[in-house]
C-alpha positions as a Python dict, from the first residue, in 0.01 Angstrom:
ca = {
    (1, 'X'): (0, 0, 0),
    (2, 'X'): (-278, 44, 260),
    (3, 'X'): (-158, 72, 618),
    (4, 'X'): (-357, 70, 941),
    (5, 'X'): (-259, 210, 1278),
    (6, 'X'): (-274, -47, 1556),
    (7, 'X'): (-590, 111, 1698),
    (8, 'X'): (-757, 88, 1354),
    (9, 'X'): (-647, -275, 1318),
    (10, 'X'): (-794, -350, 1661),
    (11, 'X'): (-1127, -192, 1568),
    (12, 'X'): (-1139, -384, 1238),
    (13, 'X'): (-1062, -714, 1412),
    (14, 'X'): (-1301, -650, 1701),
    (15, 'X'): (-1033, -667, 1971),
    (16, 'X'): (-854, -424, 2201),
    (17, 'X'): (-544, -224, 2111),
    (18, 'X'): (-356, -428, 2371),
    (19, 'X'): (-446, -751, 2195),
    (20, 'X'): (-303, -621, 1867),
    (21, 'X'): (13, -510, 2050),
    (22, 'X'): (45, -862, 2199),
    (23, 'X'): (10, -1014, 1852),
    (24, 'X'): (284, -782, 1726),
    (25, 'X'): (515, -872, 2020),
    (26, 'X'): (446, -1241, 1959),
    (27, 'X'): (536, -1204, 1591),
    (28, 'X'): (186, -1290, 1468),
    (29, 'X'): (156, -946, 1304),
    (30, 'X'): (434, -725, 1170),
    (31, 'X'): (426, -359, 1270),
    (32, 'X'): (652, -85, 1142),
    (33, 'X'): (674, 292, 1177),
    (34, 'X'): (496, 506, 919),
    (35, 'X'): (625, 845, 800),
    (36, 'X'): (475, 1010, 1111),
    (37, 'X'): (643, 761, 1345),
    (38, 'X'): (324, 572, 1433),
    (39, 'X'): (314, 193, 1447),
    (40, 'X'): (117, 52, 1152),
    (41, 'X'): (49, -285, 991),
    (42, 'X'): (30, -358, 621),
    (43, 'X'): (-328, -389, 494),
    (44, 'X'): (-266, -710, 299),
    (45, 'X'): (-104, -877, 601),
    (46, 'X'): (-392, -760, 823),
    (47, 'X'): (-647, -903, 577),
    (48, 'X'): (-470, -1241, 572),
    (49, 'X'): (-445, -1239, 951),
    (50, 'X'): (-816, -1151, 985),
    (51, 'X'): (-910, -1438, 755),
    (52, 'X'): (-693, -1683, 949),
    (53, 'X'): (-836, -1564, 1283),
    (54, 'X'): (-1200, -1584, 1175),
    (55, 'X'): (-1364, -1874, 1346),
    (56, 'X'): (-1693, -1966, 1188),
    (57, 'X'): (-1905, -2189, 1410),
    (58, 'X'): (-1985, -2524, 1256),
    (59, 'X'): (-2309, -2521, 1057),
    (60, 'X'): (-2546, -2745, 1256),
    (61, 'X'): (-2777, -2807, 958),
    (62, 'X'): (-2533, -3049, 790),
    (63, 'X'): (-2692, -2972, 453),
    (64, 'X'): (-2501, -2920, 130),
    (65, 'X'): (-2601, -2614, -72),
    (66, 'X'): (-2458, -2382, -332),
    (67, 'X'): (-2485, -2068, -118),
    (68, 'X'): (-2147, -1989, 35),
    (69, 'X'): (-2262, -1704, 258),
    (70, 'X'): (-2378, -1888, 568),
    (71, 'X'): (-2391, -1718, 906),
    (72, 'X'): (-2436, -1932, 1218),
    (73, 'X'): (-2582, -1741, 1509),
    (74, 'X'): (-2844, -1698, 1775),
    (75, 'X'): (-3192, -1561, 1722),
    (76, 'X'): (-3211, -1237, 1922),
    (77, 'X'): (-3554, -1104, 1826),
    (78, 'X'): (-3869, -1219, 1647),
    (79, 'X'): (-4147, -979, 1555),
    (80, 'X'): (-4456, -1134, 1398),
    (81, 'X'): (-4802, -1032, 1288),
    (82, 'X'): (-5065, -1260, 1137),
    (83, 'X'): (-4886, -1308, 805),
    (84, 'X'): (-4524, -1188, 815),
    (85, 'X'): (-4230, -1191, 1057),
    (86, 'X'): (-3895, -1022, 1108),
    (87, 'X'): (-3625, -1244, 1257),
    (88, 'X'): (-3295, -1102, 1382),
    (89, 'X'): (-2982, -1313, 1438),
    (90, 'X'): (-2651, -1220, 1597),
    (91, 'X'): (-2383, -1406, 1403),
    (92, 'X'): (-2055, -1317, 1571),
    (93, 'X'): (-2019, -942, 1524),
    (94, 'X'): (-2278, -941, 1244),
    (95, 'X'): (-2648, -865, 1280),
    (96, 'X'): (-2856, -1045, 1017),
    (97, 'X'): (-3223, -965, 965),
    (98, 'X'): (-3461, -1182, 764),
    (99, 'X'): (-3820, -1124, 659),
    (100, 'X'): (-4030, -1440, 627),
    (101, 'X'): (-4378, -1570, 678),
    (102, 'X'): (-4513, -1607, 1030),
    (103, 'X'): (-4590, -1967, 936),
    (104, 'X'): (-4217, -2032, 868),
    (105, 'X'): (-4128, -1887, 1209),
    (106, 'X'): (-4372, -2126, 1376),
    (107, 'X'): (-4255, -2427, 1172),
    (108, 'X'): (-3888, -2356, 1248),
    (109, 'X'): (-3954, -2280, 1615),
    (110, 'X'): (-3769, -1949, 1591),
    (111, 'X'): (-3752, -1754, 1917),
    (112, 'X'): (-3477, -1569, 2104),
    (113, 'X'): (-3194, -1802, 2204),
    (114, 'X'): (-3247, -2056, 1925),
    (115, 'X'): (-2942, -2154, 1717),
    (116, 'X'): (-3002, -2082, 1347),
    (117, 'X'): (-2816, -2041, 1020),
    (118, 'X'): (-2878, -1745, 790),
    (119, 'X'): (-2810, -1845, 430),
    (120, 'X'): (-2763, -1555, 189),
    (121, 'X'): (-2782, -1610, -186),
    (122, 'X'): (-2760, -1285, -376),
    (123, 'X'): (-2683, -1187, -732),
    (124, 'X'): (-2550, -848, -627),
    (125, 'X'): (-2302, -761, -354),
    (126, 'X'): (-2206, -397, -318),
    (127, 'X'): (-1852, -321, -197),
    (128, 'X'): (-1775, 26, -62),
    (129, 'X'): (-1449, 183, 50),
    (130, 'X'): (-1424, 479, 285),
    (131, 'X'): (-1307, 790, 100),
    (132, 'X'): (-1220, 594, -212),
    (133, 'X'): (-898, 396, -203),
    (134, 'X'): (-631, 428, 60),
}
């Protein structure tokens, strides 16, 4: 069973150690002592908690599509030449970069500060684990 120290849980959730401790005190997360006497949380419980805590902004496009990987965020950088462009979005803690035509950038009005949705449709997703399995 994977276990994470409170500091690791905080890093994975993008919050401070104190926030995780508050969640434990409030009963939102269960912590117990590992064999070394450190406070840890169960990996499966942490995963369920992370999923419940994730707040995805509402997709402003209001379009139905088959792609499930949609990231709402703000355009942070646009680099263009005559033909191609690189557009960077900050979607919560995730940085998403897209390459597209310069014409598409102009048509969509993409510039820093614009709200946009990155839609990812891929046939391959690679999953990695640090040092194999825990």
